[in-house]
């Protein structure tokens, strides 16, 4: 196979997305040995090379065609897109699939002591952020003038040291914000990791490989969201039991040796089974209830 027929995928070298990105590639069956500080790793079993870089570089590497695919937060892609648009640079890319990790939001935070009066609070304020383009776009639509103060880290300390009146930063639980005497008042952009590509016109070899990866990723995500449920149920209560199990397609019903009044039910549920549902199942006479994780799925 020609060297340029190898698929290049960029992922974050070290940070919040690196562990999940690596896990995803390994679960897709790509055999790579990623060592610390290694820029590129060659898969042993597929024509795939994985590049490990800073997350901020990934959208540009994809948009400039240096790599074929990138695993990166939508927030970083959106910021690069708006930046390139403002510089009138080329910015073509496609989101091939939304992933189930890196879930966070870019939010506005103000000191707990400030009295929040609604979005107009931000008129003529100074806001510290690492995402000036997304923020500008957000306030432009609302016709609110503000000043951004660009910081590439420790954004949350800016109000405390008098650098800004507010912040716009990535949040998942809000604990860091709270620890810095701030509170979240408005979501600017909701984000998660995604798989991006520059084009959809790959060579047939690459296209086949990308399609295969997308199918596998879909299967991995679906499996993570689903559970395999097994239980014993009284025949008389079968309908009620099945009605309690949301997201179940057709359950498999099996006879139990020496017991005509009870059957075994096996099913894939698109939702986890909560304790409350398990207790309701039990009160309907169900027993031996097992909830198992699923590793892979292909429908
Ligand atoms: P790099 O050194 O690669 O530039 P970084 O410090 O800019 O890394 P990280 O903090 O590792 O970036 O975050 C990477 C991405 O993870 C973010 O762009 C965002 O998409 C996602 N992310 C950020 N904060 C959170 C969070 N609290 N929870 C989940 N995902 C997050
Ligand atoms: Zn970064």
Short mmCIF file of C-alpha atoms and ligand atoms in Angstrom, two decimals:
data_model
loop_
_atom_site.label_atom_id
_atom_site.label_comp_id
_atom_site.label_asym_id
_atom_site.label_seq_id
_atom_site.Cartn_x
_atom_site.Cartn_y
_atom_site.Cartn_z
CA UNK A 1 0.00 0.00 0.00
CA UNK A 2 1.22 3.49 -0.83
CA UNK A 3 2.38 5.60 2.10
CA UNK A 4 -0.15 8.37 1.37
CA UNK A 5 -2.94 5.82 1.60
CA UNK A 6 -2.38 5.62 5.32
CA UNK A 7 -5.08 7.42 7.26
CA UNK A 8 -3.78 10.12 9.59
CA UNK A 9 -5.74 10.81 12.76
CA UNK A 10 -4.86 13.63 15.15
CA UNK A 11 -5.72 13.41 18.84
CA UNK A 12 -4.81 15.42 21.95
CA UNK A 13 -1.37 14.56 23.25
CA UNK A 14 -2.02 15.16 26.91
CA UNK A 15 -5.10 16.66 28.51
CA UNK A 16 -8.74 16.02 29.19
CA UNK A 17 -9.44 14.31 25.86
CA UNK A 18 -6.32 12.17 25.49
CA UNK A 19 -7.31 9.17 27.64
CA UNK A 20 -10.78 8.83 26.07
CA UNK A 21 -9.47 9.41 22.53
CA UNK A 22 -6.83 6.71 22.95
CA UNK A 23 -9.37 4.33 24.47
CA UNK A 24 -11.74 4.92 21.55
CA UNK A 25 -9.05 4.19 18.95
CA UNK A 26 -8.01 1.02 20.79
CA UNK A 27 -11.66 -0.10 21.08
CA UNK A 28 -11.99 0.42 17.31
CA UNK A 29 -9.40 -2.33 16.99
CA UNK A 30 -6.51 -0.05 16.01
CA UNK A 31 -3.33 -1.51 17.48
CA UNK A 32 -1.17 1.45 18.44
CA UNK A 33 1.51 1.75 21.03
CA UNK A 34 1.28 5.36 22.19
CA UNK A 35 4.20 6.27 24.39
CA UNK A 36 4.53 9.46 26.40
CA UNK A 37 5.90 12.42 24.40
CA UNK A 38 5.62 10.49 21.13
CA UNK A 39 4.34 12.66 18.28
CA UNK A 40 3.26 9.90 15.93
CA UNK A 41 2.39 6.22 16.30
CA UNK A 42 1.90 3.76 13.44
CA UNK A 43 -0.86 1.17 13.77
CA UNK A 44 0.38 -2.39 13.37
CA UNK A 45 -2.78 -3.90 11.97
CA UNK A 46 -4.37 -1.10 9.89
CA UNK A 47 -3.03 1.59 7.53
CA UNK A 48 -3.52 4.25 10.21
CA UNK A 49 -1.09 6.75 11.79
CA UNK A 50 -2.04 8.59 14.96
CA UNK A 51 -0.59 12.05 15.61
CA UNK A 52 -0.55 13.36 19.17
CA UNK A 53 -0.65 17.16 19.33
CA UNK A 54 -2.10 20.07 21.36
CA UNK A 55 -5.86 20.15 21.02
CA UNK A 56 -5.79 23.75 19.68
CA UNK A 57 -3.75 22.56 16.69
CA UNK A 58 -6.16 19.80 15.66
CA UNK A 59 -8.83 21.82 13.73
CA UNK A 60 -6.11 23.61 11.75
CA UNK A 61 -4.28 20.35 10.95
CA UNK A 62 -7.56 18.94 9.63
CA UNK A 63 -8.66 22.09 7.76
CA UNK A 64 -5.20 22.42 6.16
CA UNK A 65 -5.26 18.75 5.10
CA UNK A 66 -2.19 17.71 7.14
CA UNK A 67 -4.25 14.97 8.77
CA UNK A 68 -7.41 13.26 7.52
CA UNK A 69 -9.32 13.07 10.79
CA UNK A 70 -9.18 14.74 14.18
CA UNK A 71 -10.67 13.98 17.57
CA UNK A 72 -11.27 17.31 19.27
CA UNK A 73 -13.73 19.35 21.33
CA UNK A 74 -16.41 21.20 19.33
CA UNK A 75 -15.51 24.33 21.30
CA UNK A 76 -12.00 24.29 19.80
CA UNK A 77 -13.35 23.63 16.29
CA UNK A 78 -15.88 26.48 16.59
CA UNK A 79 -13.24 28.91 17.86
CA UNK A 80 -10.88 28.04 14.97
CA UNK A 81 -13.74 28.30 12.48
CA UNK A 82 -14.74 31.80 13.68
CA UNK A 83 -11.09 32.88 13.82
CA UNK A 84 -10.46 31.72 10.24
CA UNK A 85 -13.68 33.33 9.04
CA UNK A 86 -12.60 36.65 10.54
CA UNK A 87 -9.21 36.28 8.82
CA UNK A 88 -10.95 35.24 5.57
CA UNK A 89 -8.97 31.97 5.57
CA UNK A 90 -10.24 28.64 4.25
CA UNK A 91 -12.27 26.78 6.86
CA UNK A 92 -13.92 23.73 5.35
CA UNK A 93 -14.51 20.74 7.60
CA UNK A 94 -17.16 18.17 8.49
CA UNK A 95 -18.23 16.77 11.82
CA UNK A 96 -18.41 13.06 11.04
CA UNK A 97 -19.65 11.94 14.44
CA UNK A 98 -20.35 13.42 17.85
CA UNK A 99 -18.58 11.48 20.58
CA UNK A 100 -19.71 10.65 24.10
CA UNK A 101 -16.88 12.28 26.04
CA UNK A 102 -15.40 15.74 26.64
CA UNK A 103 -18.87 16.93 27.57
CA UNK A 104 -18.63 20.47 28.90
CA UNK A 105 -19.99 23.97 28.37
CA UNK A 106 -18.42 27.34 27.78
CA UNK A 107 -20.13 29.56 30.33
CA UNK A 108 -20.10 33.06 31.69
CA UNK A 109 -19.19 33.32 35.35
CA UNK A 110 -19.29 36.33 37.66
CA UNK A 111 -18.11 36.89 41.25
CA UNK A 112 -20.61 35.49 43.76
CA UNK A 113 -20.84 38.97 45.33
CA UNK A 114 -21.97 40.61 42.04
CA UNK A 115 -25.67 41.22 41.59
CA UNK A 116 -26.71 39.56 38.32
CA UNK A 117 -29.35 41.46 36.42
CA UNK A 118 -29.58 39.31 33.31
CA UNK A 119 -27.42 39.22 30.19
CA UNK A 120 -27.24 43.05 30.07
CA UNK A 121 -25.03 42.76 33.17
CA UNK A 122 -22.17 42.21 30.71
CA UNK A 123 -22.57 45.57 28.90
CA UNK A 124 -19.19 47.33 28.91
CA UNK A 125 -17.62 44.69 31.17
CA UNK A 126 -14.19 43.14 30.75
CA UNK A 127 -14.42 39.34 30.34
CA UNK A 128 -11.43 37.01 30.65
CA UNK A 129 -11.52 34.06 28.24
CA UNK A 130 -9.54 31.66 26.07
CA UNK A 131 -12.37 31.75 23.50
CA UNK A 132 -12.57 35.37 22.28
CA UNK A 133 -14.17 34.51 18.91
CA UNK A 134 -17.01 32.37 20.33
CA UNK A 135 -17.65 35.02 22.98
CA UNK A 136 -17.64 37.86 20.45
CA UNK A 137 -20.07 35.94 18.27
CA UNK A 138 -22.36 35.31 21.25
CA UNK A 139 -22.57 38.98 22.29
CA UNK A 140 -22.71 40.26 18.71
CA UNK A 141 -26.03 38.47 18.25
CA UNK A 142 -27.29 40.12 21.44
CA UNK A 143 -25.97 43.54 20.50
CA UNK A 144 -23.98 43.79 23.71
CA UNK A 145 -20.63 45.55 23.70
CA UNK A 146 -17.94 44.11 25.97
CA UNK A 147 -14.15 43.84 26.10
CA UNK A 148 -12.42 40.47 26.08
CA UNK A 149 -9.21 39.82 27.95
CA UNK A 150 -7.53 36.79 26.38
CA UNK A 151 -5.86 34.35 28.76
CA UNK A 152 -4.71 30.87 27.79
CA UNK A 153 -5.03 29.36 31.25
CA UNK A 154 -6.14 30.11 34.82
CA UNK A 155 -9.01 32.19 33.47
CA UNK A 156 -10.96 31.66 36.69
CA UNK A 157 -8.51 33.71 38.79
CA UNK A 158 -8.83 36.83 36.61
CA UNK A 159 -11.67 38.59 38.50
CA UNK A 160 -10.02 37.96 41.87
CA UNK A 161 -6.79 39.68 40.80
CA UNK A 162 -8.62 42.57 39.16
CA UNK A 163 -7.95 41.60 35.54
CA UNK A 164 -11.61 41.30 34.60
CA UNK A 165 -15.20 41.69 35.81
CA UNK A 166 -16.27 38.25 34.64
CA UNK A 167 -15.00 35.13 32.92
CA UNK A 168 -16.06 32.88 30.07
CA UNK A 169 -14.58 29.43 30.58
CA UNK A 170 -15.16 25.71 30.14
CA UNK A 171 -17.15 24.09 32.90
CA UNK A 172 -18.35 20.56 33.55
CA UNK A 173 -19.37 20.41 37.21
CA UNK A 174 -18.82 24.02 38.20
CA UNK A 175 -16.60 23.04 41.15
CA UNK A 176 -13.57 25.04 39.92
CA UNK A 177 -15.74 28.09 39.42
CA UNK A 178 -17.16 27.81 42.91
CA UNK A 179 -13.70 27.29 44.41
CA UNK A 180 -12.72 30.64 42.89
CA UNK A 181 -15.67 32.56 44.28
CA UNK A 182 -17.56 32.64 40.97
CA UNK A 183 -20.98 31.50 39.82
CA UNK A 184 -22.17 30.41 36.40
CA UNK A 185 -24.86 32.70 34.98
CA UNK A 186 -25.19 31.85 31.30
CA UNK A 187 -24.13 29.11 28.88
CA UNK A 188 -22.41 30.46 25.77
CA UNK A 189 -21.64 27.19 23.97
CA UNK A 190 -22.36 23.51 24.73
CA UNK A 191 -19.60 21.17 23.70
CA UNK A 192 -18.43 17.58 23.43
CA UNK A 193 -15.66 15.81 21.59
CA UNK A 194 -16.24 15.02 17.92
CA UNK A 195 -14.53 13.39 14.96
CA UNK A 196 -13.85 15.85 12.16
CA UNK A 197 -12.55 15.59 8.61
CA UNK A 198 -11.62 18.18 6.00
CA UNK A 199 -13.55 16.62 3.18
CA UNK A 200 -15.87 13.80 2.34
CA UNK A 201 -14.06 13.04 -0.91
CA UNK A 202 -11.41 10.59 0.17
CA UNK A 203 -9.82 7.96 -2.03
CA UNK A 204 -11.84 4.75 -2.05
CA UNK A 205 -9.26 3.05 0.20
CA UNK A 206 -9.45 5.81 2.82
CA UNK A 207 -13.21 6.13 2.48
CA UNK A 208 -13.67 2.42 3.20
CA UNK A 209 -11.47 2.71 6.26
CA UNK A 210 -13.26 5.83 7.53
CA UNK A 211 -16.66 4.19 7.04
CA UNK A 212 -15.42 1.17 8.96
CA UNK A 213 -14.19 3.39 11.81
CA UNK A 214 -17.46 5.32 11.95
CA UNK A 215 -19.48 2.09 12.12
CA UNK A 216 -17.25 0.84 14.90
CA UNK A 217 -17.43 4.13 16.83
CA UNK A 218 -21.23 4.12 16.54
CA UNK A 219 -21.25 0.57 17.88
CA UNK A 220 -18.96 1.51 20.78
CA UNK A 221 -21.08 4.52 21.76
CA UNK A 222 -24.32 2.55 21.48
CA UNK A 223 -22.87 -0.28 23.58
CA UNK A 224 -21.79 2.20 26.26
CA UNK A 225 -25.30 3.62 26.43
CA UNK A 226 -26.95 0.19 26.53
CA UNK A 227 -27.26 -2.56 29.09
CA UNK A 228 -28.01 -6.24 28.77
CA UNK A 229 -30.79 -7.14 31.19
CA UNK A 230 -31.65 -10.64 32.34
CA UNK A 231 -34.43 -11.52 34.77
CA UNK A 232 -37.01 -14.10 35.72
CA UNK A 233 -40.65 -12.95 35.55
CA UNK A 234 -44.02 -14.49 36.29
CA UNK A 235 -45.82 -15.30 33.01
CA UNK A 236 -48.95 -13.48 34.27
CA UNK A 237 -47.05 -10.22 34.75
CA UNK A 238 -45.00 -10.37 31.54
CA UNK A 239 -46.64 -7.37 29.84
CA UNK A 240 -46.28 -5.17 32.94
CA UNK A 241 -42.64 -6.21 33.33
CA UNK A 242 -41.81 -5.41 29.69
CA UNK A 243 -43.65 -2.06 29.94
CA UNK A 244 -41.34 -1.05 32.78
CA UNK A 245 -38.25 -1.58 30.65
CA UNK A 246 -37.77 1.50 28.50
CA UNK A 247 -35.76 1.33 25.31
CA UNK A 248 -36.22 -2.41 24.99
CA UNK A 249 -36.87 -3.68 21.49
CA UNK A 250 -38.10 -7.27 21.46
CA UNK A 251 -37.16 -9.25 24.55
CA UNK A 252 -36.11 -12.88 24.24
CA UNK A 253 -38.36 -15.08 26.34
CA UNK A 254 -37.03 -18.44 27.46
CA UNK A 255 -38.74 -21.30 29.26
CA UNK A 256 -37.45 -22.33 32.65
CA UNK A 257 -36.93 -26.04 33.32
CA UNK A 258 -39.60 -27.39 35.67
CA UNK A 259 -41.44 -24.07 36.10
CA UNK A 260 -44.41 -23.27 33.88
CA UNK A 261 -45.37 -20.09 35.68
CA UNK A 262 -42.06 -18.27 35.25
CA UNK A 263 -40.00 -17.32 32.19
CA UNK A 264 -36.54 -15.84 31.71
CA UNK A 265 -36.32 -12.50 29.87
CA UNK A 266 -33.15 -11.34 28.08
CA UNK A 267 -33.02 -7.94 26.46
CA UNK A 268 -30.89 -5.02 25.41
CA UNK A 269 -32.03 -1.79 26.99
CA UNK A 270 -30.97 1.58 25.65
CA UNK A 271 -31.09 2.92 29.19
CA UNK A 272 -29.50 1.92 32.43
CA UNK A 273 -31.82 0.23 34.86
CA UNK A 274 -32.28 2.43 37.91
CA UNK A 275 -32.76 1.03 41.41
CA UNK A 276 -36.35 2.37 41.42
CA UNK A 277 -37.23 0.35 38.29
CA UNK A 278 -35.53 -2.73 39.72
CA UNK A 279 -37.61 -2.37 42.87
CA UNK A 280 -40.81 -2.04 40.81
CA UNK A 281 -39.83 -5.16 38.82
CA UNK A 282 -39.28 -7.00 42.07
CA UNK A 283 -42.70 -5.96 43.36
CA UNK A 284 -44.23 -7.43 40.16
CA UNK A 285 -42.65 -10.74 41.10
CA UNK A 286 -39.48 -10.54 38.98
CA UNK A 287 -36.35 -12.15 40.42
CA UNK A 288 -32.68 -12.85 39.56
CA UNK A 289 -32.44 -9.38 37.94
CA UNK A 290 -29.04 -8.87 36.31
CA UNK A 291 -27.84 -5.69 34.55
CA UNK A 292 -24.70 -6.24 32.49
CA UNK A 293 -22.50 -3.85 30.50
CA UNK A 294 -22.17 -4.45 26.76
CA UNK A 295 -18.74 -4.21 25.16
CA UNK A 296 -19.57 -3.97 21.46
CA UNK A 297 -22.72 -3.75 19.35
CA UNK A 298 -23.47 -4.08 15.65
CA UNK A 299 -27.04 -3.96 14.41
P1 LIG B 1 -3.63 21.42 25.33
O1 LIG B 1 -2.39 21.35 26.13
O2 LIG B 1 -3.78 20.23 24.43
O3 LIG B 1 -3.80 22.72 24.59
P2 LIG B 1 -5.77 22.37 27.04
O4 LIG B 1 -5.23 22.69 28.37
O5 LIG B 1 -6.09 23.46 26.07
O6 LIG B 1 -4.83 21.26 26.35
P3 LIG B 1 -7.75 20.60 28.23
O7 LIG B 1 -8.00 21.27 29.54
O8 LIG B 1 -6.98 19.33 28.25
O9 LIG B 1 -7.14 21.60 27.15
O10 LIG B 1 -9.17 20.36 27.56
C1 LIG B 1 -9.27 19.78 26.28
C2 LIG B 1 -10.72 19.77 25.86
O11 LIG B 1 -11.47 18.97 26.77
C3 LIG B 1 -11.42 21.12 25.88
O12 LIG B 1 -11.19 21.89 24.73
C4 LIG B 1 -12.87 20.70 25.96
O13 LIG B 1 -13.38 20.30 24.71
C5 LIG B 1 -12.78 19.49 26.89
N1 LIG B 1 -12.99 19.90 28.29
C6 LIG B 1 -12.51 20.99 28.92
N2 LIG B 1 -12.89 21.08 30.18
C7 LIG B 1 -13.64 20.01 30.39
C8 LIG B 1 -14.31 19.50 31.50
N3 LIG B 1 -14.31 20.15 32.66
N4 LIG B 1 -14.94 18.34 31.37
C9 LIG B 1 -14.96 17.67 30.21
N5 LIG B 1 -14.33 18.11 29.09
C10 LIG B 1 -13.69 19.25 29.18
ZN1 LIG B 2 -5.59 23.65 24.24
#
